[in-house]
Amino acid sequence: MTLQAATPAFADRLAATLPADTLRAPEARYLEEPRGRFFGGGGVLALPRSAEEVSVIVKACAAAQVPLVPYGGGTGLVGGQIKTEGPAPVVLSLERMNRIRAVHPLENVLVADAGAILAEIQQAAEAVDRLFPLSLGSEGSARIGGNLSTNAGGLNVLRYGNTRDLCLGLEAVLPNGEIWNGLTRLRKDNTGYDLRNLLVGAEGTLGVITGAALKLFPRPRSVGTAILQVTDPEAALRLLALARDQVGEGVSAFELLSAQGMHFVAETLPDVRLPFETPPAWSVLIELGLQNGADAALEALFVAALEAGLVRDGLIAQSETQRAEFWSLREHIPIANKKIGSVASHDISLPLSALPDFIVEANAKVESFGPFRINCFGHLGDGNLHYNVFPPKGGNRHDYDNIRHSVSEAVYDLVHSYGGSFSAEHGVGRMKVAALQKYGDPARLAAMRAIKAALDPAGIMNPGAVL
């Protein structure tokens, strides 16, 4: 079917069925993404306040064959929230649907609108002495519907899993405008196909998530944080194994940091305090969350790692202020990256044992293209690296636009050869559609297209994203 633009006449007809202030022209912030690589056209901005209003909007789009792009916090990094070509869409922002609907501490469940900001969900859990463990650099503006739609990862996947693992039930509006009332708080419900897991990670191509029932957890009473200098990524992996042998599932986060990342922070964000006067080639930011004795467990781990030759030096946070400084460094690395301006950024995952060899081989491949700076960092505990390539000092990323895709292809080919994924936690969006076509399993892609055709035969839901 041929999609039609969201014209003023269509907007007028739709507006007549909704409260007076629901529709307006989209501002620039709804038509661009954080890295400045994707820009959209005009269209109509819809700001519903309920699943029922979302249903009205989706039904109208389906009847008129007008494309619809769900919009969360706008923090996505692969262009999934921006329609770059074709008929102007309805941009459906859930920012007004931002309530915490209910909190059930004894059940360890929180129910929220899809437009609820992640940080506010964390605060609502903390208010009842519970933890919602999803943690991202953009948590102050990211919305839970977008987190679910992209199956976001973050800092605590090692212990608590991706967003998919934190979701019990969903409320969603399907492409025909019907509301699916799947907002269950059950932990066991073995009644057929799991629509929840179909919509989580679908990036708005199969429906609009409007509400979610989320898992909460007990808050660790003792939290210990350290930055440890390791000899190389192989030593970092061995340190992770040692840590899990000693404290089990008490390892909440395990982040690999490179010297290049610290140099970028020093260059662009001089007010951010670095833990070491001379940045080590490799270090690990580790956090333990236990019911008691986290600092003692970290000290024992440090001693054992020294004896095993895995670490050279380290700092264990002696206060909440120092702990915050360690995490501030990690959180500012992506900000520093943005200020430098990458030639190519790669959100990848690999089998843990393959990571050290991959890093060596990938560095050699990238260096064959030119004298680039490489900032390799990320969530080592779950195999997720952010492998980002930058111009030489004094250079500009746009000077290398002609080889940007070749650099990424070389990295992704290598990732694929190791049995890894070209998209670990950011999704496919529009940026990686070609990569999914190239590296995706043919049977899986065929099944995905069949599901899309069955649920969204008019192709109105976020066209151009994922498939």
Short mmCIF file of C-alpha atoms in Angstrom, two decimals:
data_model
loop_
_atom_site.label_atom_id
_atom_site.label_comp_id
_atom_site.label_asym_id
_atom_site.label_seq_id
_atom_site.Cartn_x
_atom_site.Cartn_y
_atom_site.Cartn_z
CA MET A 1 0.00 0.00 0.00
CA THR A 2 1.09 3.58 -0.64
CA LEU A 3 1.43 5.73 2.47
CA GLN A 4 -0.05 9.22 2.52
CA ALA A 5 1.31 12.37 4.15
CA ALA A 6 -0.17 13.82 7.33
CA THR A 7 -1.62 16.84 5.53
CA PRO A 8 -3.36 19.83 7.16
CA ALA A 9 -6.69 18.40 6.01
CA PHE A 10 -5.93 15.06 7.72
CA ALA A 11 -4.83 16.94 10.85
CA ASP A 12 -8.08 18.92 10.89
CA ARG A 13 -10.17 15.75 10.65
CA LEU A 14 -8.16 14.07 13.41
CA ALA A 15 -8.24 17.15 15.64
CA ALA A 16 -12.02 17.10 15.59
CA THR A 17 -11.97 13.73 17.42
CA LEU A 18 -9.47 14.74 20.13
CA PRO A 19 -9.13 17.35 22.89
CA ALA A 20 -8.32 20.78 21.49
CA ASP A 21 -4.62 20.90 22.38
CA THR A 22 -3.64 17.37 21.30
CA LEU A 23 -2.21 18.22 17.86
CA ARG A 24 0.30 20.83 16.77
CA ALA A 25 3.19 21.35 14.39
CA PRO A 26 6.35 19.54 15.55
CA GLU A 27 9.24 21.63 16.85
CA ALA A 28 12.78 20.96 15.67
CA ARG A 29 13.60 18.72 18.66
CA TYR A 30 11.11 16.12 17.44
CA LEU A 31 12.75 16.00 14.01
CA GLU A 32 16.42 15.37 14.88
CA GLU A 33 18.42 12.95 16.98
CA PRO A 34 21.30 13.50 19.42
CA ARG A 35 24.19 12.73 17.06
CA GLY A 36 22.91 15.00 14.31
CA ARG A 37 22.93 12.27 11.66
CA PHE A 38 19.15 12.05 11.07
CA PHE A 39 16.69 14.83 10.32
CA GLY A 40 12.97 14.50 9.61
CA GLY A 41 10.40 16.51 7.74
CA GLY A 42 7.22 18.27 8.87
CA GLY A 43 4.03 16.38 9.62
CA VAL A 44 1.87 16.57 12.73
CA LEU A 45 2.82 16.21 16.39
CA ALA A 46 0.29 14.35 18.53
CA LEU A 47 0.41 14.61 22.33
CA PRO A 48 -2.18 12.19 23.74
CA ARG A 49 -2.94 11.81 27.45
CA SER A 50 -4.30 8.26 27.48
CA ALA A 51 -4.24 4.93 25.68
CA GLU A 52 -7.74 5.73 24.44
CA GLU A 53 -6.49 8.89 22.71
CA VAL A 54 -3.56 6.94 21.25
CA SER A 55 -6.11 4.46 19.91
CA VAL A 56 -8.06 7.24 18.18
CA ILE A 57 -4.87 8.53 16.55
CA VAL A 58 -3.69 5.11 15.39
CA LYS A 59 -7.11 4.21 13.98
CA ALA A 60 -7.16 7.44 11.99
CA CYS A 61 -3.66 6.79 10.64
CA ALA A 62 -4.59 3.23 9.69
CA ALA A 63 -7.74 4.36 7.87
CA ALA A 64 -5.93 7.10 5.94
CA GLN A 65 -2.67 5.11 5.53
CA VAL A 66 -0.69 7.88 7.21
CA PRO A 67 2.67 6.83 8.74
CA LEU A 68 3.09 7.12 12.50
CA VAL A 69 6.36 7.45 14.42
CA PRO A 70 6.23 6.81 18.20
CA TYR A 71 8.46 9.24 20.10
CA GLY A 72 9.76 8.73 23.64
CA GLY A 73 12.50 10.89 25.10
CA GLY A 74 14.28 11.41 21.79
CA THR A 75 17.52 9.95 23.18
CA GLY A 76 17.83 7.05 20.71
CA LEU A 77 21.12 6.89 18.81
CA VAL A 78 20.16 4.94 15.67
CA GLY A 79 17.49 7.19 14.14
CA GLY A 80 14.54 5.04 15.14
CA GLN A 81 12.52 8.07 16.27
CA ILE A 82 13.10 10.13 13.09
CA LYS A 83 11.41 9.47 9.73
CA THR A 84 13.87 10.82 7.21
CA GLU A 85 12.09 10.32 3.90
CA GLY A 86 8.71 9.64 2.33
CA PRO A 87 5.33 11.08 3.35
CA ALA A 88 5.35 13.33 6.41
CA PRO A 89 4.21 11.31 9.46
CA VAL A 90 2.27 11.81 12.63
CA VAL A 91 4.90 12.02 15.36
CA LEU A 92 3.27 10.49 18.43
CA SER A 93 4.92 11.75 21.62
CA LEU A 94 3.95 10.10 24.90
CA GLU A 95 5.39 12.87 27.08
CA ARG A 96 1.97 13.72 28.59
CA MET A 97 1.43 10.08 29.55
CA ASN A 98 3.96 10.24 32.38
CA ARG A 99 2.18 8.95 35.49
CA ILE A 100 3.40 6.38 37.96
CA ARG A 101 0.11 4.48 38.06
CA ALA A 102 0.77 2.21 41.03
CA VAL A 103 3.55 0.82 43.20
CA HIS A 104 3.25 -2.58 44.90
CA PRO A 105 6.26 -2.96 47.24
CA LEU A 106 5.27 -6.39 48.56
CA GLU A 107 5.01 -7.67 44.98
CA ASN A 108 8.13 -5.79 43.86
CA VAL A 109 6.13 -4.28 40.98
CA LEU A 110 5.67 -0.74 39.68
CA VAL A 111 3.13 0.21 36.98
CA ALA A 112 3.81 3.30 34.88
CA ASP A 113 2.70 5.14 31.78
CA ALA A 114 5.03 4.66 28.83
CA GLY A 115 5.95 8.34 28.94
CA ALA A 116 7.27 8.19 32.50
CA ILE A 117 10.87 9.35 32.68
CA LEU A 118 13.27 6.62 33.76
CA ALA A 119 14.80 8.66 36.61
CA GLU A 120 11.33 9.30 38.04
CA ILE A 121 10.58 5.58 37.99
CA GLN A 122 13.84 4.99 39.86
CA GLN A 123 12.82 7.62 42.43
CA ALA A 124 9.35 6.12 42.86
CA ALA A 125 10.94 2.75 43.57
CA GLU A 126 13.40 4.28 46.03
CA ALA A 127 10.53 5.97 47.88
CA VAL A 128 9.25 2.52 48.88
CA ASP A 129 12.76 1.18 49.57
CA ARG A 130 12.99 -0.72 46.32
CA LEU A 131 15.30 -0.63 43.32
CA PHE A 132 14.46 -0.31 39.64
CA PRO A 133 17.88 -1.21 38.25
CA LEU A 134 17.75 0.09 34.68
CA SER A 135 20.42 2.81 34.58
CA LEU A 136 21.44 4.85 31.53
CA GLY A 137 23.36 8.03 30.90
CA SER A 138 20.15 9.54 29.49
CA GLU A 139 17.91 8.44 32.37
CA GLY A 140 16.96 12.04 33.17
CA SER A 141 15.14 12.38 29.85
CA ALA A 142 14.66 8.86 28.46
CA ARG A 143 11.13 7.50 28.80
CA ILE A 144 10.32 3.93 29.76
CA GLY A 145 8.26 3.27 26.62
CA GLY A 146 11.30 4.05 24.49
CA ASN A 147 13.51 1.97 26.78
CA LEU A 148 11.17 -0.98 26.28
CA SER A 149 10.76 -0.39 22.55
CA THR A 150 14.53 -0.55 22.07
CA ASN A 151 15.17 -3.14 24.82
CA ALA A 152 17.73 -0.77 26.32
CA GLY A 153 20.67 -2.16 28.26
CA GLY A 154 22.70 0.15 30.47
CA LEU A 155 25.01 -0.31 33.40
CA ASN A 156 23.36 -3.13 35.37
CA VAL A 157 22.58 -5.73 32.69
CA LEU A 158 25.23 -8.01 34.16
CA ARG A 159 23.11 -8.50 37.28
CA TYR A 160 19.54 -7.60 36.36
CA GLY A 161 19.25 -8.08 32.60
CA ASN A 162 18.06 -5.84 29.75
CA THR A 163 14.81 -3.87 29.90
CA ARG A 164 13.02 -6.93 28.50
CA ASP A 165 13.98 -8.83 31.65
CA LEU A 166 12.53 -6.07 33.85
CA CYS A 167 9.07 -6.11 32.29
CA LEU A 168 6.12 -8.23 33.47
CA GLY A 169 3.33 -6.83 31.33
CA LEU A 170 2.41 -4.17 28.79
CA GLU A 171 -0.48 -2.06 27.68
CA ALA A 172 -0.19 -1.20 23.98
CA VAL A 173 -2.13 0.10 21.02
CA LEU A 174 -1.79 -2.23 18.05
CA PRO A 175 -1.53 -1.03 14.43
CA ASN A 176 -5.28 -1.35 13.87
CA GLY A 177 -5.96 0.91 16.87
CA GLU A 178 -7.08 -1.80 19.28
CA ILE A 179 -5.86 -1.51 22.85
CA TRP A 180 -4.15 -4.64 24.15
CA ASN A 181 -4.67 -4.83 27.90
CA GLY A 182 -1.68 -6.95 28.81
CA LEU A 183 -0.69 -4.98 31.89
CA THR A 184 -0.39 -8.07 34.06
CA ARG A 185 1.64 -8.19 37.26
CA LEU A 186 1.88 -11.97 37.06
CA ARG A 187 5.25 -13.68 37.02
CA LYS A 188 3.76 -16.85 35.57
CA ASP A 189 1.25 -16.67 32.72
CA ASN A 190 1.76 -19.50 30.27
CA THR A 191 -1.19 -18.78 27.97
CA GLY A 192 0.06 -18.75 24.42
CA TYR A 193 2.15 -16.36 22.37
CA ASP A 194 4.02 -13.72 24.37
CA LEU A 195 3.00 -10.38 22.83
CA ARG A 196 4.98 -8.58 25.52
CA ASN A 197 8.27 -9.93 24.24
CA LEU A 198 7.18 -9.29 20.66
CA LEU A 199 6.62 -5.58 21.32
CA VAL A 200 9.70 -5.13 23.52
CA GLY A 201 12.56 -4.38 21.14
CA ALA A 202 10.29 -3.85 18.12
CA GLU A 203 11.14 -0.11 18.05
CA GLY A 204 7.55 0.96 17.48
CA THR A 205 7.11 -1.07 14.30
CA LEU A 206 4.41 -3.38 15.73
CA GLY A 207 2.47 -1.03 17.99
CA VAL A 208 2.68 1.77 20.54
CA ILE A 209 3.53 0.82 24.12
CA THR A 210 1.38 2.96 26.44
CA GLY A 211 2.01 1.40 29.85
CA ALA A 212 4.22 -1.16 31.59
CA ALA A 213 4.36 -3.30 34.71
CA LEU A 214 7.98 -3.35 35.85
CA LYS A 215 9.97 -5.51 38.22
CA LEU A 216 11.46 -3.99 41.35
CA PHE A 217 14.19 -5.45 43.55
CA PRO A 218 15.45 -5.13 47.13
CA ARG A 219 17.93 -2.28 47.51
CA PRO A 220 21.47 -3.44 48.37
CA ARG A 221 22.31 -2.22 51.87
CA SER A 222 26.04 -2.13 51.22
CA VAL A 223 27.49 -0.76 47.97
CA GLY A 224 31.18 -0.78 47.16
CA THR A 225 32.76 0.86 44.12
CA ALA A 226 36.32 0.76 42.83
CA ILE A 227 38.43 1.62 39.81
CA LEU A 228 41.16 -0.95 39.27
CA GLN A 229 44.02 -0.73 36.77
CA VAL A 230 44.25 -3.95 34.79
CA THR A 231 47.05 -5.13 32.55
CA ASP A 232 44.84 -5.69 29.50
CA PRO A 233 41.28 -6.73 28.52
CA GLU A 234 42.16 -10.39 29.08
CA ALA A 235 43.07 -9.54 32.68
CA ALA A 236 39.80 -7.62 33.00
CA LEU A 237 37.85 -10.73 32.02
CA ARG A 238 39.78 -12.84 34.50
CA LEU A 239 39.09 -10.22 37.16
CA LEU A 240 35.36 -10.47 36.39
CA ALA A 241 35.50 -14.26 36.79
CA LEU A 242 37.40 -13.86 40.07
CA ALA A 243 34.86 -11.31 41.34
CA ARG A 244 31.92 -13.57 40.55
CA ASP A 245 33.66 -16.52 42.16
CA GLN A 246 34.08 -14.48 45.35
CA VAL A 247 30.75 -12.60 45.58
CA GLY A 248 28.46 -14.39 43.14
CA GLU A 249 25.66 -12.25 41.75
CA GLY A 250 26.70 -9.34 43.95
CA VAL A 251 28.63 -7.84 41.02
CA SER A 252 26.24 -5.11 39.86
CA ALA A 253 28.41 -3.41 37.25
CA PHE A 254 31.70 -4.09 35.52
CA GLU A 255 32.81 -1.39 33.08
CA LEU A 256 35.91 -1.41 30.90
CA LEU A 257 37.61 1.99 30.50
CA SER A 258 40.47 2.91 28.19
CA ALA A 259 43.12 5.60 28.49
CA GLN A 260 41.76 7.24 25.35
CA GLY A 261 38.40 7.79 26.99
CA MET A 262 40.03 9.50 29.98
CA HIS A 263 42.16 11.64 27.66
CA PHE A 264 39.00 12.76 25.84
CA VAL A 265 37.38 13.71 29.18
CA ALA A 266 40.50 15.65 30.21
CA GLU A 267 40.58 17.42 26.84
CA THR A 268 36.92 18.44 26.66
CA LEU A 269 35.61 18.38 30.26
CA PRO A 270 38.40 19.64 32.52
CA ASP A 271 36.08 19.99 35.53
CA VAL A 272 35.54 16.22 35.65
CA ARG A 273 37.95 14.70 38.13
CA LEU A 274 40.08 11.80 36.90
CA PRO A 275 41.01 9.04 39.37
CA PHE A 276 44.62 8.70 38.19
CA GLU A 277 47.15 11.41 37.33
CA THR A 278 48.27 9.36 34.33
CA PRO A 279 45.38 7.44 32.75
CA PRO A 280 46.19 3.72 32.61
CA ALA A 281 45.90 1.91 29.29
CA TRP A 282 43.03 -0.13 30.71
CA SER A 283 41.00 0.00 33.90
CA VAL A 284 37.80 -1.44 35.27
CA LEU A 285 35.02 0.32 37.18
CA ILE A 286 33.42 -2.32 39.36
CA GLU A 287 30.50 -2.04 41.74
CA LEU A 288 29.27 -4.57 44.27
CA GLY A 289 25.81 -4.47 45.81
CA LEU A 290 25.49 -6.68 48.89
CA GLN A 291 23.45 -6.75 52.06
CA ASN A 292 26.61 -6.06 54.05
CA GLY A 293 30.39 -5.91 53.72
CA ALA A 294 30.77 -4.63 50.16
CA ASP A 295 33.94 -2.62 50.89
CA ALA A 296 35.54 -5.58 52.64
CA ALA A 297 34.64 -7.79 49.69
CA LEU A 298 36.25 -5.28 47.32
CA GLU A 299 39.41 -5.17 49.40
CA ALA A 300 39.64 -8.97 49.40
CA LEU A 301 39.08 -8.98 45.63
CA PHE A 302 41.81 -6.38 45.13
CA VAL A 303 44.32 -8.38 47.15
CA ALA A 304 43.49 -11.60 45.29
CA ALA A 305 43.72 -9.82 41.92
CA LEU A 306 47.10 -8.33 42.83
CA GLU A 307 48.42 -11.74 43.81
CA ALA A 308 47.14 -13.16 40.51
CA GLY A 309 48.84 -10.39 38.51
CA LEU A 310 45.56 -9.10 37.11
CA VAL A 311 45.67 -5.56 38.54
CA ARG A 312 48.46 -3.04 39.00
CA ASP A 313 46.82 -0.44 41.18
CA GLY A 314 43.40 0.74 42.20
CA LEU A 315 41.14 2.98 44.22
CA ILE A 316 38.22 1.88 46.38
CA ALA A 317 35.71 4.66 46.98
CA GLN A 318 35.93 5.84 50.58
CA SER A 319 32.77 7.93 50.52
CA GLU A 320 29.59 8.47 48.55
CA THR A 321 31.23 11.56 47.05
CA GLN A 322 34.15 9.55 45.71
CA ARG A 323 31.80 6.85 44.44
CA ALA A 324 29.85 9.53 42.57
CA GLU A 325 33.12 10.85 41.11
CA PHE A 326 33.98 7.42 39.73
CA TRP A 327 30.58 7.11 38.06
CA SER A 328 30.72 10.70 36.87
CA LEU A 329 33.85 9.82 34.90
CA ARG A 330 32.09 6.88 33.25
CA GLU A 331 28.98 8.91 32.48
CA HIS A 332 30.98 11.77 30.97
CA ILE A 333 32.91 9.60 28.52
CA PRO A 334 30.03 9.57 25.97
CA ILE A 335 29.69 13.35 26.41
CA ALA A 336 33.39 13.80 25.73
CA ASN A 337 33.08 11.51 22.71
CA LYS A 338 30.33 13.72 21.31
CA LYS A 339 32.44 16.83 21.78
CA ILE A 340 35.36 15.23 19.92
CA GLY A 341 33.06 13.93 17.16
CA SER A 342 33.37 10.33 16.05
CA VAL A 343 34.09 9.13 12.54
CA ALA A 344 32.15 5.94 13.31
CA SER A 345 30.51 4.60 16.47
CA HIS A 346 29.78 0.94 17.09
CA ASP A 347 27.49 -0.53 19.75
CA ILE A 348 28.53 -4.18 19.60
CA SER A 349 28.47 -7.34 21.67
CA LEU A 350 30.64 -10.43 21.58
CA PRO A 351 31.08 -13.68 23.48
CA LEU A 352 33.10 -12.73 26.55
CA SER A 353 36.07 -14.94 25.74
CA ALA A 354 36.36 -13.38 22.27
CA LEU A 355 36.67 -9.80 23.50
CA PRO A 356 40.46 -9.56 23.98
CA ASP A 357 41.31 -10.99 20.55
CA PHE A 358 38.60 -8.90 18.92
CA ILE A 359 39.99 -5.66 20.35
CA VAL A 360 43.50 -6.41 19.05
CA GLU A 361 42.27 -7.41 15.61
CA ALA A 362 39.77 -4.56 15.32
CA ASN A 363 42.40 -1.99 16.26
CA ALA A 364 44.66 -3.29 13.50
CA LYS A 365 41.84 -3.12 10.94
CA VAL A 366 40.89 0.43 11.88
CA GLU A 367 44.49 1.58 11.87
CA SER A 368 44.82 0.34 8.30
CA PHE A 369 42.35 3.10 7.29
CA GLY A 370 44.35 5.90 8.87
CA PRO A 371 45.84 7.30 12.09
CA PHE A 372 42.58 7.21 14.02
CA ARG A 373 42.08 7.41 17.77
CA ILE A 374 40.01 4.54 19.20
CA ASN A 375 37.96 4.74 22.37
CA CYS A 376 36.95 1.21 23.30
CA PHE A 377 34.90 1.09 26.49
CA GLY A 378 31.64 -0.25 27.84
CA HIS A 379 29.78 -2.93 29.72
CA LEU A 380 32.41 -5.67 29.72
CA GLY A 381 30.41 -7.80 32.14
CA ASP A 382 27.74 -8.51 29.51
CA GLY A 383 30.02 -8.43 26.46
CA ASN A 384 28.83 -5.01 25.22
CA LEU A 385 31.53 -2.69 23.90
CA HIS A 386 31.21 0.82 22.53
CA TYR A 387 33.95 0.69 19.93
CA ASN A 388 34.23 4.24 18.62
CA VAL A 389 36.64 5.64 16.04
CA PHE A 390 37.76 9.28 16.09
CA PRO A 391 39.86 11.50 13.84
CA PRO A 392 43.46 12.29 14.70
CA LYS A 393 43.93 15.15 17.16
CA GLY A 394 43.07 18.39 15.38
CA GLY A 395 41.04 16.57 12.70
CA ASN A 396 37.33 16.74 11.99
CA ARG A 397 35.02 13.75 11.67
CA HIS A 398 33.54 15.15 8.44
CA ASP A 399 36.95 14.89 6.79
CA TYR A 400 36.46 11.11 6.86
CA ASP A 401 32.83 10.84 5.77
CA ASN A 402 33.99 9.13 2.57
CA ILE A 403 35.34 6.13 4.49
CA ARG A 404 33.00 6.08 7.49
CA HIS A 405 30.87 3.24 6.11
CA SER A 406 33.95 1.24 5.11
CA VAL A 407 35.33 1.52 8.65
CA SER A 408 32.02 0.36 10.14
CA GLU A 409 31.72 -2.49 7.67
CA ALA A 410 35.19 -3.73 8.61
CA VAL A 411 34.29 -3.62 12.30
CA TYR A 412 30.92 -5.32 11.79
CA ASP A 413 32.41 -8.01 9.54
CA LEU A 414 34.86 -8.83 12.31
CA VAL A 415 32.11 -8.81 14.96
CA HIS A 416 30.07 -11.20 12.80
CA SER A 417 33.05 -13.53 12.34
CA TYR A 418 33.33 -13.80 16.13
CA GLY A 419 29.63 -14.65 16.50
CA GLY A 420 28.75 -11.23 17.90
CA SER A 421 26.05 -8.64 17.25
CA PHE A 422 26.35 -5.30 15.44
CA SER A 423 23.70 -3.86 17.78
CA ALA A 424 24.00 -4.66 21.46
CA GLU A 425 21.71 -2.18 23.20
CA HIS A 426 20.87 0.78 20.94
CA GLY A 427 18.64 -1.09 18.49
CA VAL A 428 18.53 -1.12 14.69
CA GLY A 429 16.53 2.03 13.99
CA ARG A 430 17.21 3.41 10.54
CA MET A 431 20.97 3.54 10.89
CA LYS A 432 21.47 -0.22 10.90
CA VAL A 433 18.75 -1.51 8.58
CA ALA A 434 21.31 -2.46 5.94
CA ALA A 435 23.46 -4.19 8.56
CA LEU A 436 20.49 -6.28 9.70
CA GLN A 437 19.85 -7.28 6.09
CA LYS A 438 23.50 -8.26 5.64
CA TYR A 439 24.16 -10.08 8.90
CA GLY A 440 20.68 -11.24 9.94
CA ASP A 441 19.69 -14.88 9.67
CA PRO A 442 17.46 -15.26 6.57
CA ALA A 443 14.86 -17.41 8.36
CA ARG A 444 14.61 -14.92 11.19
CA LEU A 445 14.27 -11.98 8.80
CA ALA A 446 11.52 -13.79 6.90
CA ALA A 447 9.67 -14.45 10.16
CA MET A 448 10.05 -10.80 11.19
CA ARG A 449 8.61 -9.62 7.87
CA ALA A 450 5.72 -12.04 8.19
CA ILE A 451 4.93 -10.77 11.69
CA LYS A 452 5.13 -7.16 10.50
CA ALA A 453 2.81 -7.88 7.56
CA ALA A 454 0.30 -9.69 9.77
CA LEU A 455 0.09 -7.02 12.47
CA ASP A 456 0.66 -3.93 10.33
CA PRO A 457 -0.51 -4.73 6.78
CA ALA A 458 -0.67 -1.04 5.81
CA GLY A 459 2.89 -0.50 7.04
CA ILE A 460 2.03 2.64 9.01
CA MET A 461 4.02 1.86 12.17
CA ASN A 462 7.41 3.57 12.12
CA PRO A 463 8.08 2.77 8.44
CA GLY A 464 11.74 2.50 7.52
CA ALA A 465 12.84 1.41 11.00
CA VAL A 466 14.29 -2.09 11.60
CA LEU A 467 12.98 -3.62 8.34
#
